[in-house]
Amino acid sequence: YNIGADLFMIVTGVNKVCVDFGKPTQKEISCMKVSEAKRYMAEGQFPPGSMGPKISSAVEYIEKGGKEAIITRQENIGRAMLDPTCCTRIIAD
């Protein structure tokens, strides 16, 4: 089911999605394609009680025809529309 929206915004407690969260190798992600998101999910990068449901929702939205999903903090909502450095964008492959 496609809701017909061009943008899906998910508010969370961090500016950007990270891989290796909490480890010395932690890395912020500014933009991620659906295939990358699926690979990271399969690797266990996004736990079910944390970023997992947000990433899954963003992937589902894109796969059902959405153009872009943004994940960021509440304070960054307006800025994220113009500044891709303050959030994580998930896009189609």
PDB file of C-alpha atoms in Angstrom:
ATOM      1  CA  TYR A   1       0.000   0.000   0.000  1.00  0.00           C
ATOM      2  CA  ASN A   2       1.468   3.345  -1.105  1.00  0.00           C
ATOM      3  CA  ILE A   3       0.295   6.359   0.900  1.00  0.00           C
ATOM      4  CA  GLY A   4       1.257   8.735  -1.924  1.00  0.00           C
ATOM      5  CA  ALA A   5       3.719  10.821   0.089  1.00  0.00           C
ATOM      6  CA  ASP A   6       7.067  11.838  -1.406  1.00  0.00           C
ATOM      7  CA  LEU A   7       8.839  11.982   1.960  1.00  0.00           C
ATOM      8  CA  PHE A   8       8.677   9.846   5.104  1.00  0.00           C
ATOM      9  CA  MET A   9      10.346  11.418   8.143  1.00  0.00           C
ATOM     10  CA  ILE A  10      11.202   9.399  11.237  1.00  0.00           C
ATOM     11  CA  VAL A  11      12.105  11.254  14.424  1.00  0.00           C
ATOM     12  CA  THR A  12      14.571   9.585  16.769  1.00  0.00           C
ATOM     13  CA  GLY A  13      17.088  10.461  19.466  1.00  0.00           C
ATOM     14  CA  VAL A  14      20.171  10.849  17.258  1.00  0.00           C
ATOM     15  CA  ASN A  15      21.152  13.053  14.315  1.00  0.00           C
ATOM     16  CA  LYS A  16      22.106  10.151  12.069  1.00  0.00           C
ATOM     17  CA  VAL A  17      21.875   6.385  11.869  1.00  0.00           C
ATOM     18  CA  CYS A  18      25.166   4.685  12.776  1.00  0.00           C
ATOM     19  CA  VAL A  19      26.737   1.338  12.050  1.00  0.00           C
ATOM     20  CA  ASP A  20      28.847  -0.257  14.766  1.00  0.00           C
ATOM     21  CA  PHE A  21      26.941   1.892  17.254  1.00  0.00           C
ATOM     22  CA  GLY A  22      28.800   2.353  20.541  1.00  0.00           C
ATOM     23  CA  LYS A  23      32.003   0.769  19.240  1.00  0.00           C
ATOM     24  CA  PRO A  24      35.311   2.457  18.380  1.00  0.00           C
ATOM     25  CA  THR A  25      34.470   1.791  14.708  1.00  0.00           C
ATOM     26  CA  GLN A  26      31.120   3.646  14.922  1.00  0.00           C
ATOM     27  CA  LYS A  27      30.302   5.445  11.676  1.00  0.00           C
ATOM     28  CA  GLU A  28      27.464   7.852  10.897  1.00  0.00           C
ATOM     29  CA  ILE A  29      25.561   7.324   7.673  1.00  0.00           C
ATOM     30  CA  SER A  30      24.356  10.354   5.718  1.00  0.00           C
ATOM     31  CA  CYS A  31      22.755   8.489   2.825  1.00  0.00           C
ATOM     32  CA  MET A  32      21.921   4.836   2.425  1.00  0.00           C
ATOM     33  CA  LYS A  33      20.321   2.929  -0.438  1.00  0.00           C
ATOM     34  CA  VAL A  34      17.677   0.305   0.324  1.00  0.00           C
ATOM     35  CA  SER A  35      20.085  -2.510  -0.597  1.00  0.00           C
ATOM     36  CA  GLU A  36      22.639  -1.159   1.900  1.00  0.00           C
ATOM     37  CA  ALA A  37      19.990  -0.862   4.599  1.00  0.00           C
ATOM     38  CA  LYS A  38      18.934  -4.473   4.016  1.00  0.00           C
ATOM     39  CA  ARG A  39      22.541  -5.655   4.152  1.00  0.00           C
ATOM     40  CA  TYR A  40      23.155  -3.800   7.427  1.00  0.00           C
ATOM     41  CA  MET A  41      19.928  -5.248   8.876  1.00  0.00           C
ATOM     42  CA  ALA A  42      21.019  -8.770   7.889  1.00  0.00           C
ATOM     43  CA  GLU A  43      24.360  -8.116   9.610  1.00  0.00           C
ATOM     44  CA  GLY A  44      22.523  -7.186  12.833  1.00  0.00           C
ATOM     45  CA  GLN A  45      23.574  -3.536  12.752  1.00  0.00           C
ATOM     46  CA  PHE A  46      20.088  -2.274  13.650  1.00  0.00           C
ATOM     47  CA  PRO A  47      18.658  -4.096  16.692  1.00  0.00           C
ATOM     48  CA  PRO A  48      14.892  -4.663  17.011  1.00  0.00           C
ATOM     49  CA  GLY A  49      14.666  -2.545  20.179  1.00  0.00           C
ATOM     50  CA  SER A  50      16.537   0.369  18.680  1.00  0.00           C
ATOM     51  CA  MET A  51      17.030   1.472  15.077  1.00  0.00           C
ATOM     52  CA  GLY A  52      15.704  -1.759  13.512  1.00  0.00           C
ATOM     53  CA  PRO A  53      12.005  -0.823  13.287  1.00  0.00           C
ATOM     54  CA  LYS A  54      12.866   2.613  11.911  1.00  0.00           C
ATOM     55  CA  ILE A  55      15.079   1.209   9.173  1.00  0.00           C
ATOM     56  CA  SER A  56      12.539  -1.503   8.334  1.00  0.00           C
ATOM     57  CA  SER A  57       9.773   1.093   8.034  1.00  0.00           C
ATOM     58  CA  ALA A  58      11.898   3.321   5.814  1.00  0.00           C
ATOM     59  CA  VAL A  59      12.813   0.397   3.556  1.00  0.00           C
ATOM     60  CA  GLU A  60       9.179  -0.690   3.268  1.00  0.00           C
ATOM     61  CA  TYR A  61       8.119   2.870   2.436  1.00  0.00           C
ATOM     62  CA  ILE A  62      10.700   3.135  -0.377  1.00  0.00           C
ATOM     63  CA  GLU A  63       9.894  -0.331  -1.733  1.00  0.00           C
ATOM     64  CA  LYS A  64       6.217   0.600  -1.961  1.00  0.00           C
ATOM     65  CA  GLY A  65       6.909   3.648  -4.118  1.00  0.00           C
ATOM     66  CA  GLY A  66       8.087   6.333  -1.706  1.00  0.00           C
ATOM     67  CA  LYS A  67      10.916   8.559  -2.870  1.00  0.00           C
ATOM     68  CA  GLU A  68      12.916   9.246   0.290  1.00  0.00           C
ATOM     69  CA  ALA A  69      12.938   8.589   4.024  1.00  0.00           C
ATOM     70  CA  ILE A  70      14.755  10.800   6.518  1.00  0.00           C
ATOM     71  CA  ILE A  71      15.788   9.738  10.022  1.00  0.00           C
ATOM     72  CA  THR A  72      16.951  12.428  12.475  1.00  0.00           C
ATOM     73  CA  ARG A  73      16.329  14.242  15.769  1.00  0.00           C
ATOM     74  CA  GLN A  74      13.260  16.394  16.284  1.00  0.00           C
ATOM     75  CA  GLU A  75      15.405  19.549  16.337  1.00  0.00           C
ATOM     76  CA  ASN A  76      16.656  18.781  12.823  1.00  0.00           C
ATOM     77  CA  ILE A  77      13.308  18.322  11.076  1.00  0.00           C
ATOM     78  CA  GLY A  78      13.247  21.691   9.297  1.00  0.00           C
ATOM     79  CA  ARG A  79      16.965  21.742   8.612  1.00  0.00           C
ATOM     80  CA  ALA A  80      16.952  18.194   7.207  1.00  0.00           C
ATOM     81  CA  MET A  81      14.772  19.332   4.326  1.00  0.00           C
ATOM     82  CA  LEU A  82      17.631  21.510   3.045  1.00  0.00           C
ATOM     83  CA  ASP A  83      20.794  20.201   4.687  1.00  0.00           C
ATOM     84  CA  PRO A  84      21.589  16.517   4.102  1.00  0.00           C
ATOM     85  CA  THR A  85      24.490  16.637   6.571  1.00  0.00           C
ATOM     86  CA  CYS A  86      22.260  16.633   9.673  1.00  0.00           C
ATOM     87  CA  CYS A  87      20.331  13.416   9.026  1.00  0.00           C
ATOM     88  CA  THR A  88      20.288  10.012   7.385  1.00  0.00           C
ATOM     89  CA  ARG A  89      18.478   9.725   4.057  1.00  0.00           C
ATOM     90  CA  ILE A  90      17.307   6.380   2.743  1.00  0.00           C
ATOM     91  CA  ILE A  91      16.687   6.189  -0.987  1.00  0.00           C
ATOM     92  CA  ALA A  92      15.923   3.618  -3.669  1.00  0.00           C
ATOM     93  CA  ASP A  93      18.745   1.761  -5.410  1.00  0.00           C
TER      94      ASP A  93
END
